[in-house]
Amino acid sequence: MPSHSPKHRSREREARRLESLLQSRGPGPGLLLLQRAGSEGTGSGTGQPPPSPRHREAAPGLRRDSASEDGRMKLNPSLLGIALRSLLAVDLWLSKRLGVCATDDSPWGSARPIMKLIEVSGHGIPWLAGTVYCLVKSDSPAGQEVLLNLLLALILDLVLVGVVKSLVRRRRPTHNKMDMFATFSVDRYSFPSGHATRAAMGGRFFLNHLVLAVPLRILVVLWVCIVGLSRVMLGRHNVTDVLCGFIMGYLQFSLVEYMWLSSNNLQTFLRLCGLK
């Protein structure tokens, strides 16, 4: 290889001498400024140019956009809560307006005895007692099959309504007078209406398993509606309690149809109970 020129060797000696001098004295202000300028020029060692002023101004805008999106996300649950509270307020207002037989001093207080008679017609005790009596007295296998499934449907209704009332624990309306027929511990709660569930389920049961003339079928539907209306007029329940009770009773009948006991299962059940 060709040898270096004397001029080149003299430059190398000066560079080594300057380097040793800097190492012995430490970095001066000039060198620090040069290093800082170099690091800023290269994007802090990443090889990227420093952000422009336009980019620096856009960053707060991006943060504001993300903050507004978070605000909208937090606003949606509050809108749902407002809608539910509005629905509850309308329910309470309408229930109080329709409670015209809640007390003897109410506008329709004179019709209170009739409403209480309708209340008894939808109570669980008369339904259970009447079904058991007809089941024992019936001699027809087809009639016994229908009555047994009706009895199981009534028991299922009592269990489901009691469980839901214990879980929801909604108090009865404030204008209600606690003089109901044969109450139990869960009856201090309002949601759902047990009379409404029983009326809806019993109405579907009669319309599907009994051969009834058209006027009787119309009377069954009217009875179901009157039972539900009487619960609100007596102040026993709010409107939503009755409406949800109707829906629950309608679905309960579908469950009973799915679990229907045939005649063979009926005979086995009666033998186990000692009724055969």
Short mmCIF file of N, CA and C in Angstrom, two decimals, residues 7-10 54 56 91 106 115 119 146 150 184 189 191 206 215 218 252 256 261 267 272:
data_model
loop_
_atom_site.label_atom_id
_atom_site.label_comp_id
_atom_site.label_asym_id
_atom_site.label_seq_id
_atom_site.Cartn_x
_atom_site.Cartn_y
_atom_site.Cartn_z
N LYS A 7 2.25 15.43 5.24
CA LYS A 7 1.17 16.35 5.62
C LYS A 7 0.03 15.60 6.29
N HIS A 8 -0.30 14.42 5.76
CA HIS A 8 -1.37 13.62 6.34
C HIS A 8 -1.01 13.12 7.72
N ARG A 9 0.26 12.72 7.90
CA ARG A 9 0.68 12.24 9.23
C ARG A 9 0.66 13.35 10.25
N SER A 10 0.99 14.56 9.89
CA SER A 10 0.98 15.69 10.82
C SER A 10 -0.46 16.00 11.27
N ARG A 54 -46.34 22.87 12.67
CA ARG A 54 -47.70 22.49 12.33
C ARG A 54 -48.08 21.19 13.03
N ARG A 56 -46.74 20.15 15.82
CA ARG A 56 -46.87 20.42 17.25
C ARG A 56 -48.24 21.02 17.57
N ASP A 91 -94.58 5.70 34.53
CA ASP A 91 -95.25 4.54 35.11
C ASP A 91 -95.88 4.89 36.45
N SER A 106 -111.36 7.25 47.50
CA SER A 106 -110.94 7.47 46.12
C SER A 106 -112.15 7.82 45.25
N MET A 115 -114.01 -4.71 42.90
CA MET A 115 -112.62 -4.92 42.50
C MET A 115 -111.95 -5.96 43.40
N GLU A 119 -110.28 -9.50 42.56
CA GLU A 119 -108.96 -9.85 43.10
C GLU A 119 -108.95 -11.29 43.62
N VAL A 146 -105.60 -32.97 31.94
CA VAL A 146 -105.65 -31.51 31.84
C VAL A 146 -105.54 -30.87 33.22
N LEU A 150 -102.67 -28.43 34.78
CA LEU A 150 -103.05 -27.12 35.30
C LEU A 150 -102.52 -26.93 36.72
N PHE A 184 -98.65 -13.31 51.73
CA PHE A 184 -97.48 -13.99 52.26
C PHE A 184 -96.31 -13.01 52.28
N TYR A 189 -93.91 -7.18 47.98
CA TYR A 189 -93.26 -6.68 46.78
C TYR A 189 -94.24 -6.66 45.62
N PHE A 191 -93.37 -6.35 41.91
CA PHE A 191 -93.01 -6.78 40.55
C PHE A 191 -92.62 -8.25 40.53
N PHE A 206 -107.12 -22.29 29.29
CA PHE A 206 -108.53 -22.57 29.01
C PHE A 206 -108.82 -22.51 27.51
N PRO A 215 -118.83 -17.06 22.84
CA PRO A 215 -119.10 -16.11 23.94
C PRO A 215 -118.27 -16.42 25.19
N ILE A 218 -114.74 -15.22 24.68
CA ILE A 218 -114.66 -13.77 24.85
C ILE A 218 -114.68 -13.40 26.34
N GLN A 252 -95.01 -18.59 30.54
CA GLN A 252 -95.14 -19.75 31.42
C GLN A 252 -96.02 -20.83 30.79
N VAL A 256 -95.20 -24.77 30.16
CA VAL A 256 -96.06 -25.87 30.58
C VAL A 256 -96.37 -26.79 29.40
N LEU A 261 -97.44 -33.35 30.80
CA LEU A 261 -97.47 -34.74 31.24
C LEU A 261 -98.57 -35.49 30.51
N GLN A 267 -101.04 -41.46 35.30
CA GLN A 267 -101.40 -42.64 36.10
C GLN A 267 -100.29 -43.00 37.06
N LEU A 272 -98.32 -42.95 42.72
CA LEU A 272 -97.32 -42.53 43.70
C LEU A 272 -97.95 -41.69 44.81
#
